[in-house]
mmCIF file of C-alpha atoms and ligand atoms in Angstrom:
data_model
loop_
_atom_site.group_PDB
_atom_site.id
_atom_site.type_symbol
_atom_site.label_atom_id
_atom_site.label_comp_id
_atom_site.label_asym_id
_atom_site.label_seq_id
_atom_site.Cartn_x
_atom_site.Cartn_y
_atom_site.Cartn_z
ATOM 1 C CA MET A 29 59.932 90.090 48.922
ATOM 2 C CA ILE A 30 63.013 89.653 51.384
ATOM 3 C CA ALA A 31 61.528 86.964 52.887
ATOM 4 C CA ASP A 32 60.595 85.003 49.424
ATOM 5 C CA GLU A 33 64.504 85.587 48.280
ATOM 6 C CA ILE A 34 65.810 84.246 51.981
ATOM 7 C CA ARG A 35 63.515 80.881 51.388
ATOM 8 C CA GLU A 36 64.940 80.800 47.564
ATOM 9 C CA LEU A 37 68.506 80.795 48.557
ATOM 10 C CA ALA A 38 68.121 78.435 51.613
ATOM 11 C CA THR A 39 66.380 76.013 49.473
ATOM 12 C CA GLU A 40 69.262 76.216 46.731
ATOM 13 C CA GLN A 41 71.768 75.760 49.022
ATOM 14 C CA GLY A 42 70.124 73.471 51.907
ATOM 15 C CA ALA A 43 70.002 75.456 54.431
ATOM 16 C CA VAL A 44 67.906 75.381 57.217
ATOM 17 C CA ILE A 45 67.282 78.618 59.518
ATOM 18 C CA LEU A 46 66.665 77.852 63.184
ATOM 19 C CA ALA A 47 65.860 80.521 65.384
ATOM 20 C CA HIS A 48 65.334 81.007 69.033
ATOM 21 C CA ASN A 49 61.903 82.217 70.358
ATOM 22 C CA TYR A 50 63.175 85.511 71.010
ATOM 23 C CA GLU A 51 64.144 86.388 68.020
ATOM 24 C CA ARG A 52 62.406 89.445 65.911
ATOM 25 C CA PRO A 53 58.899 88.689 64.523
ATOM 26 C CA GLU A 54 59.723 88.978 60.705
ATOM 27 C CA VAL A 55 62.965 86.237 61.989
ATOM 28 C CA GLN A 56 60.240 83.933 63.154
ATOM 29 C CA ASP A 57 58.550 84.198 60.343
ATOM 30 C CA VAL A 58 61.429 83.088 57.990
ATOM 31 C CA ALA A 59 62.418 80.537 59.941
ATOM 32 C CA ASP A 60 62.356 76.714 59.260
ATOM 33 C CA PHE A 61 62.237 75.948 63.070
ATOM 34 C CA LEU A 62 61.636 77.965 66.374
ATOM 35 C CA GLY A 63 62.359 76.671 69.818
ATOM 36 C CA ASP A 64 64.025 77.173 73.107
ATOM 37 C CA SER A 65 67.535 76.374 73.473
ATOM 38 C CA LEU A 66 67.337 72.919 74.108
ATOM 39 C CA GLU A 67 64.955 72.101 71.095
ATOM 40 C CA LEU A 68 67.551 73.946 68.824
ATOM 41 C CA ALA A 69 70.560 71.860 69.958
ATOM 42 C CA ILE A 70 68.695 68.627 69.325
ATOM 43 C CA ARG A 71 67.182 69.999 66.015
ATOM 44 C CA ALA A 72 70.981 71.299 65.140
ATOM 45 C CA LYS A 73 72.321 67.506 65.907
ATOM 46 C CA GLU A 74 69.667 65.756 64.000
ATOM 47 C CA THR A 75 69.434 67.916 61.045
ATOM 48 C CA THR A 76 70.905 66.812 57.551
ATOM 49 C CA ALA A 77 71.126 70.318 56.425
ATOM 50 C CA ASP A 78 74.529 71.156 54.237
ATOM 51 C CA VAL A 79 74.241 74.579 56.246
ATOM 52 C CA ILE A 80 72.820 75.755 59.705
ATOM 53 C CA VAL A 81 71.938 79.516 59.537
ATOM 54 C CA PHE A 82 71.455 80.228 63.231
ATOM 55 C CA CYS A 83 69.167 83.292 64.369
ATOM 56 C CA GLY A 84 69.961 84.030 68.121
ATOM 57 C CA VAL A 85 73.056 84.456 70.035
ATOM 58 C CA ASP A 86 76.888 83.328 69.625
ATOM 59 C CA PHE A 87 76.774 80.582 72.493
ATOM 60 C CA MET A 88 73.903 78.657 70.651
ATOM 61 C CA ALA A 89 75.611 79.007 67.061
ATOM 62 C CA GLU A 90 78.780 77.664 68.748
ATOM 63 C CA THR A 91 76.771 74.901 70.048
ATOM 64 C CA ALA A 92 75.044 73.914 66.420
ATOM 65 C CA LYS A 93 78.718 73.930 65.101
ATOM 66 C CA ILE A 94 80.220 71.652 67.835
ATOM 67 C CA LEU A 95 77.410 69.280 67.352
ATOM 68 C CA ASN A 96 78.128 69.270 63.814
ATOM 69 C CA PRO A 97 82.054 70.255 63.112
ATOM 70 C CA ASP A 98 81.952 69.365 59.326
ATOM 71 C CA ARG A 99 78.456 71.599 58.761
ATOM 72 C CA LYS A 100 78.786 75.009 58.037
ATOM 73 C CA VAL A 101 77.359 76.907 60.388
ATOM 74 C CA LEU A 102 76.346 80.439 60.036
ATOM 75 C CA LEU A 103 75.616 83.180 62.762
ATOM 76 C CA PRO A 104 73.763 86.338 61.007
ATOM 77 C CA ALA A 105 74.656 88.977 63.393
ATOM 78 C CA ARG A 106 78.601 88.266 64.285
ATOM 79 C CA GLU A 107 78.058 90.881 67.581
ATOM 80 C CA ALA A 108 75.166 89.024 68.877
ATOM 81 C CA THR A 109 76.751 87.522 72.276
ATOM 82 C CA CYS A 110 75.120 86.933 75.903
ATOM 83 C CA PRO A 111 76.191 88.941 78.569
ATOM 84 C CA LEU A 112 75.286 86.045 80.738
ATOM 85 C CA ALA A 113 77.427 83.959 79.161
ATOM 86 C CA ALA A 114 80.249 86.375 78.903
ATOM 87 C CA ALA A 115 80.272 86.532 83.269
ATOM 88 C CA LEU A 116 81.991 82.885 83.318
ATOM 89 C CA THR A 117 85.324 82.355 82.503
ATOM 90 C CA ALA A 118 86.960 79.306 81.896
ATOM 91 C CA ASP A 119 89.634 80.292 84.408
ATOM 92 C CA MET A 120 87.115 80.600 86.954
ATOM 93 C CA VAL A 121 85.640 76.900 86.429
ATOM 94 C CA ARG A 122 88.841 75.431 86.477
ATOM 95 C CA GLU A 123 89.835 77.567 89.965
ATOM 96 C CA ALA A 124 86.307 76.369 91.433
ATOM 97 C CA LYS A 125 86.808 72.716 90.443
ATOM 98 C CA ALA A 126 90.309 72.957 92.508
ATOM 99 C CA ARG A 127 88.426 74.191 95.369
ATOM 100 C CA HIS A 128 85.509 71.626 95.020
ATOM 101 C CA PRO A 129 87.530 68.554 93.742
ATOM 102 C CA ASP A 130 84.241 66.234 94.673
ATOM 103 C CA ALA A 131 81.780 68.332 92.921
ATOM 104 C CA ALA A 132 80.090 67.656 89.579
ATOM 105 C CA VAL A 133 80.196 70.539 87.081
ATOM 106 C CA VAL A 134 76.934 71.381 85.365
ATOM 107 C CA LEU A 135 76.920 74.740 82.744
ATOM 108 C CA TYR A 136 73.954 76.528 81.283
ATOM 109 C CA VAL A 137 74.480 76.098 77.466
ATOM 110 C CA ASN A 138 74.563 80.117 77.986
ATOM 111 C CA SER A 139 78.270 79.937 78.550
ATOM 112 C CA THR A 140 81.250 80.000 76.105
ATOM 113 C CA ALA A 141 82.510 76.848 74.181
ATOM 114 C CA ALA A 142 85.838 77.041 76.759
ATOM 115 C CA CYS A 143 83.768 77.150 79.631
ATOM 116 C CA LYS A 144 81.652 74.021 78.505
ATOM 117 C CA ALA A 145 85.155 72.178 77.613
ATOM 118 C CA GLU A 146 85.507 72.316 81.475
ATOM 119 C CA ALA A 147 81.938 70.509 82.278
ATOM 120 C CA ASP A 148 80.584 67.085 83.034
ATOM 121 C CA ILE A 149 77.400 67.998 81.567
ATOM 122 C CA THR A 150 75.546 71.087 80.076
ATOM 123 C CA CYS A 151 71.992 71.939 80.654
ATOM 124 C CA THR A 152 69.269 74.478 79.284
ATOM 125 C CA SER A 153 66.517 76.088 81.487
ATOM 126 C CA ALA A 154 64.070 73.316 80.066
ATOM 127 C CA ASN A 155 66.200 70.302 81.544
ATOM 128 C CA ALA A 156 68.379 71.911 84.471
ATOM 129 C CA VAL A 157 66.675 70.129 87.100
ATOM 130 C CA ASP A 158 66.693 66.623 85.530
ATOM 131 C CA VAL A 159 70.702 66.822 84.396
ATOM 132 C CA VAL A 160 71.246 67.871 88.270
ATOM 133 C CA GLU A 161 69.056 65.216 89.514
ATOM 134 C CA SER A 162 70.736 62.558 87.316
ATOM 135 C CA LEU A 163 74.235 62.889 88.752
ATOM 136 C CA PRO A 164 75.418 60.890 91.730
ATOM 137 C CA GLU A 165 77.460 63.816 93.114
ATOM 138 C CA GLU A 166 75.980 65.789 95.949
ATOM 139 C CA GLU A 167 77.814 68.783 95.299
ATOM 140 C CA VAL A 168 76.967 70.350 91.934
ATOM 141 C CA LEU A 169 78.495 73.181 90.672
ATOM 142 C CA PHE A 170 76.475 75.562 88.632
ATOM 143 C CA GLY A 171 76.768 78.246 86.010
ATOM 144 C CA PRO A 172 76.571 81.247 85.091
ATOM 145 C CA ASP A 173 72.879 81.711 86.094
ATOM 146 C CA ALA A 174 72.352 82.296 89.875
ATOM 147 C CA ASN A 175 68.424 82.351 89.625
ATOM 148 C CA LEU A 176 68.259 79.239 87.568
ATOM 149 C CA ALA A 177 70.847 77.596 90.217
ATOM 150 C CA HIS A 178 68.103 78.704 92.860
ATOM 151 C CA PHE A 179 65.381 77.142 91.121
ATOM 152 C CA VAL A 180 67.375 73.613 90.724
ATOM 153 C CA GLN A 181 68.509 73.946 94.489
ATOM 154 C CA ARG A 182 64.728 74.754 95.220
ATOM 155 C CA HIS A 183 63.612 71.349 93.777
ATOM 156 C CA LEU A 184 66.552 69.293 94.528
ATOM 157 C CA PRO A 185 67.321 70.158 98.473
ATOM 158 C CA GLU A 186 69.045 66.971 98.617
ATOM 159 C CA LYS A 187 71.658 68.645 96.539
ATOM 160 C CA ARG A 188 74.432 71.327 97.314
ATOM 161 C CA ILE A 189 74.380 73.792 94.680
ATOM 162 C CA VAL A 190 77.287 76.048 94.456
ATOM 163 C CA PRO A 191 76.530 78.957 92.125
ATOM 164 C CA LEU A 192 79.559 80.219 89.655
ATOM 165 C CA PRO A 193 79.820 83.048 89.909
ATOM 166 C CA SER A 194 77.865 84.195 93.129
ATOM 167 C CA GLU A 195 76.105 86.470 91.318
ATOM 168 C CA GLY A 196 75.712 85.639 87.352
ATOM 169 C CA HIS A 197 72.586 87.155 85.804
ATOM 170 C CA CYS A 198 70.623 87.909 82.558
ATOM 171 C CA PRO A 199 69.963 91.623 82.466
ATOM 172 C CA VAL A 200 66.433 90.945 80.702
ATOM 173 C CA HIS A 201 65.427 88.948 83.205
ATOM 174 C CA LEU A 202 66.901 90.982 86.387
ATOM 175 C CA THR A 203 64.402 93.946 85.478
ATOM 176 C CA PHE A 204 61.168 91.784 86.344
ATOM 177 C CA ASP A 205 60.350 92.439 90.310
ATOM 178 C CA ILE A 206 57.088 91.514 92.478
ATOM 179 C CA ALA A 207 55.021 94.541 91.061
ATOM 180 C CA ASP A 208 55.363 92.895 87.523
ATOM 181 C CA VAL A 209 53.562 89.594 88.988
ATOM 182 C CA GLU A 210 51.396 91.839 91.135
ATOM 183 C CA ALA A 211 50.143 93.713 87.688
ATOM 184 C CA GLY A 212 49.295 90.172 85.879
ATOM 185 C CA HIS A 213 47.756 88.742 88.594
ATOM 186 C CA ALA A 214 45.473 92.432 89.141
ATOM 187 C CA ARG A 215 44.716 91.529 85.520
ATOM 188 C CA GLY A 216 43.137 88.184 86.198
ATOM 189 C CA ASP A 217 46.064 86.662 84.328
ATOM 190 C CA ALA A 218 48.133 83.401 85.281
ATOM 191 C CA VAL A 219 51.836 84.727 85.413
ATOM 192 C CA VAL A 220 54.413 82.466 84.190
ATOM 193 C CA CYS A 221 58.104 83.523 84.501
ATOM 194 C CA HIS A 222 61.777 82.362 83.305
ATOM 195 C CA PRO A 223 63.696 81.083 85.753
ATOM 196 C CA GLU A 224 66.586 83.419 84.838
ATOM 197 C CA CYS A 225 64.566 85.567 86.852
ATOM 198 C CA SER A 226 64.770 86.585 90.455
ATOM 199 C CA PRO A 227 64.012 84.075 93.131
ATOM 200 C CA GLU A 228 60.804 86.259 94.786
ATOM 201 C CA VAL A 229 59.572 86.473 90.850
ATOM 202 C CA GLN A 230 59.509 82.844 90.672
ATOM 203 C CA ALA A 231 58.149 82.260 93.915
ATOM 204 C CA ALA A 232 54.943 84.870 93.151
ATOM 205 C CA ALA A 233 54.345 83.229 89.745
ATOM 206 C CA ASP A 234 52.163 80.822 88.912
ATOM 207 C CA LEU A 235 54.591 79.359 86.637
ATOM 208 C CA VAL A 236 58.243 79.017 85.974
ATOM 209 C CA ALA A 237 59.099 77.987 82.560
ATOM 210 C CA SER A 238 61.583 77.646 79.725
ATOM 211 C CA THR A 239 60.327 79.435 76.509
ATOM 212 C CA GLY A 240 59.623 75.975 75.128
ATOM 213 C CA GLY A 241 57.784 75.291 78.639
ATOM 214 C CA MET A 242 55.809 78.394 78.015
ATOM 215 C CA VAL A 243 54.583 77.160 74.609
ATOM 216 C CA ARG A 244 53.733 73.851 75.623
ATOM 217 C CA GLU A 245 51.981 75.241 78.898
ATOM 218 C CA ALA A 246 49.952 78.014 77.412
ATOM 219 C CA PRO A 247 46.942 76.393 76.390
ATOM 220 C CA ARG A 248 45.871 75.666 79.958
ATOM 221 C CA CYS A 249 45.119 79.609 80.536
ATOM 222 C CA GLY A 250 43.232 82.003 78.133
ATOM 223 C CA ALA A 251 45.510 84.976 79.908
ATOM 224 C CA TRP A 252 48.852 85.232 80.842
ATOM 225 C CA THR A 253 51.075 87.464 81.756
ATOM 226 C CA VAL A 254 55.194 86.479 80.179
ATOM 227 C CA LEU A 255 57.667 87.964 82.210
ATOM 228 C CA THR A 256 60.525 87.292 79.826
ATOM 229 C CA GLU A 257 61.938 88.713 76.258
ATOM 230 C CA GLU A 258 59.398 90.327 74.925
ATOM 231 C CA ALA A 259 59.380 88.166 71.502
ATOM 232 C CA MET A 260 58.165 85.789 73.125
ATOM 233 C CA ALA A 261 54.550 87.154 73.167
ATOM 234 C CA TYR A 262 54.417 87.110 69.230
ATOM 235 C CA ARG A 263 55.733 83.438 69.378
ATOM 236 C CA LEU A 264 52.521 82.437 71.658
ATOM 237 C CA SER A 265 50.350 84.407 69.868
ATOM 238 C CA ARG A 266 51.216 83.046 66.552
ATOM 239 C CA LEU A 267 50.593 79.592 68.195
ATOM 240 C CA TYR A 268 47.572 80.558 70.240
ATOM 241 C CA PRO A 269 45.446 83.392 68.624
ATOM 242 C CA ASP A 270 42.823 83.298 71.072
ATOM 243 C CA ALA A 271 44.971 83.778 74.001
ATOM 244 C CA ALA A 272 46.244 86.719 75.577
ATOM 245 C CA PHE A 273 49.481 87.149 76.114
ATOM 246 C CA HIS A 274 50.845 90.240 78.553
ATOM 247 C CA ILE A 275 54.437 91.504 78.322
ATOM 248 C CA VAL A 276 56.036 93.842 80.139
ATOM 249 C CA GLU A 277 57.109 96.319 77.786
ATOM 250 C CA GLY A 278 60.877 97.161 76.943
ATOM 251 C CA ALA A 279 62.050 93.352 78.205
ATOM 252 C CA ALA A 280 63.999 92.971 75.463
ATOM 253 C CA CYS A 281 67.150 91.255 75.058
ATOM 254 C CA GLU A 282 69.350 93.609 72.864
ATOM 255 C CA ASP A 283 71.518 90.971 71.313
ATOM 256 C CA MET A 284 68.624 88.652 70.163
ATOM 257 C CA LYS A 285 67.626 91.823 67.961
ATOM 258 C CA LYS A 286 70.682 91.704 66.279
ATOM 259 C CA THR A 287 69.648 89.640 63.710
ATOM 260 C CA GLY A 288 67.057 91.362 61.043
ATOM 261 C CA CYS A 289 66.210 89.458 57.696
ATOM 262 C CA ASP A 290 68.934 91.427 55.817
ATOM 263 C CA ASP A 291 71.524 89.738 58.032
ATOM 264 C CA ILE A 292 70.331 86.500 57.047
ATOM 265 C CA LEU A 293 70.072 87.203 53.495
ATOM 266 C CA HIS A 294 73.298 88.293 53.513
ATOM 267 C CA ALA A 295 74.766 85.458 55.394
ATOM 268 C CA LEU A 296 73.294 83.211 52.734
ATOM 269 C CA ARG A 297 74.586 85.275 50.296
ATOM 270 C CA THR A 298 78.335 85.490 51.622
ATOM 271 C CA GLY A 299 78.348 82.923 53.818
ATOM 272 C CA GLU A 300 79.136 84.975 56.734
ATOM 273 C CA TYR A 301 79.777 84.658 59.730
ATOM 274 C CA ASP A 302 81.207 81.131 59.861
ATOM 275 C CA VAL A 303 81.412 80.026 63.139
ATOM 276 C CA GLN A 304 84.397 78.490 64.256
ATOM 277 C CA VAL A 305 85.323 76.790 67.278
ATOM 278 C CA ASP A 306 88.754 75.513 68.100
ATOM 279 C CA ALA A 307 89.099 71.370 67.462
ATOM 280 C CA ALA A 308 90.292 69.964 71.034
ATOM 281 C CA VAL A 309 87.847 72.757 73.007
ATOM 282 C CA ALA A 310 84.986 71.299 70.753
ATOM 283 C CA ALA A 311 85.829 67.909 71.454
ATOM 284 C CA ARG A 312 85.703 68.469 75.501
ATOM 285 C CA ALA A 313 82.853 70.787 74.941
ATOM 286 C CA ARG A 314 80.638 68.123 72.738
ATOM 287 C CA ARG A 315 81.182 65.626 75.555
ATOM 288 C CA ALA A 316 79.019 67.622 77.734
ATOM 289 C CA ILE A 317 76.463 68.746 75.491
ATOM 290 C CA GLU A 318 75.958 64.952 74.105
ATOM 291 C CA ARG A 319 75.368 63.898 77.590
ATOM 292 C CA MET A 320 73.138 66.462 78.337
ATOM 293 C CA ILE A 321 71.123 65.711 74.855
ATOM 294 C CA ALA A 322 70.968 61.804 75.701
ATOM 295 C CA LEU A 323 69.381 62.155 79.217
ATOM 296 C CA PRO A 324 65.974 61.169 79.120
ATOM 297 C CA GLY A 325 63.533 63.597 81.242
ATOM 298 C CA ARG A 326 61.035 66.200 81.191
ATOM 299 C CA SER A 327 61.378 69.582 79.660
ATOM 300 C CA ARG A 328 59.998 72.022 82.010
HETATM 301 P P1 13P B 19 65.500 79.026 76.776
HETATM 302 O O1 13P B 19 66.635 78.069 76.848
HETATM 303 O O2 13P B 19 64.566 78.789 77.751
HETATM 304 O O3 13P B 19 64.841 79.453 75.441
HETATM 305 O O4 13P B 19 66.457 80.397 77.693
HETATM 306 C C1 13P B 19 67.284 80.807 76.479
HETATM 307 C C2 13P B 19 67.545 82.463 77.095
HETATM 308 O O5 13P B 19 68.795 83.074 76.777
HETATM 309 C C3 13P B 19 67.024 83.019 78.002
HETATM 310 O O6 13P B 19 67.353 83.922 78.304
HETATM 311 FE FE1 SF4 B 20 71.760 86.413 77.196
HETATM 312 FE FE2 SF4 B 20 70.022 86.984 78.455
HETATM 313 FE FE3 SF4 B 20 69.988 87.616 76.005
HETATM 314 FE FE4 SF4 B 20 69.016 84.990 77.240
HETATM 315 S S1 SF4 B 20 67.747 86.701 77.664
HETATM 316 S S2 SF4 B 20 70.472 85.710 75.344
HETATM 317 S S3 SF4 B 20 70.473 84.764 78.620
HETATM 318 S S4 SF4 B 20 70.870 88.296 77.682
#
């Protein structure tokens, strides 16, 4: 079986397989560790493995490489990118900094390494509020997800959050609307949504949480409508087989779906694709990521 071959090769090579909660079920099953973006970044920082096989999208593997410049980090599907991360360029961040010289710059990890190099600190959906709250600056340039920026603003009215760009969105989370929340409530479910969902959906949901937050909070109810990428239901069902998790059909992130077990096997056999980040960019981005990881705080 392909999963056995992967496990054997990973052991032989001292490789750890990290996978995001949105990965295909068969990829989740073969991984050593599954998590949200924050948990994966922390695991990548703490690992002593010689090789990190990162099943996710490119910014996640880049983050692992930035934290481990001397280790090999493999992205099994080179073309797995994130359209939200692509919405922001380093030039846009520099221009915004020039327009808002007193503002802090907080970038969601769903951003390029070049953008992270311009940030004071990074954040994930699990710690965005705590990260912004920790900063002395009142004004905060926050990007690239405008809905996560809204979520932070709602929790921290004393701050002035400037979304950068003004309309950065995840195409998957943009597909949910109030009708999805209502359908969940009509079924008798509690409704949880990711903070990348629209402000209207966030306001109507019972809980707004990162994918790691969903894992932690799921035991609170027996039936959930889960407004995020569809593979999350597999992750939750494996953890809590007695609960019901309903998803919206078709809410799939094409890029997360690009990694299959055949790609993982290919990566282990050939060492492809070896993630590289320019050393000067990585050094500046590392400061912003490590500052986030060092921050004590709650995860949502
Ligand atoms: P999490 O950090 O909540 O896992 O989210 C990552 C992501 O890409 C959401 O679309
Ligand atoms: Fe990017 Fe959205 Fe896919 Fe997450 S779900 S990786 S934000 S496109």
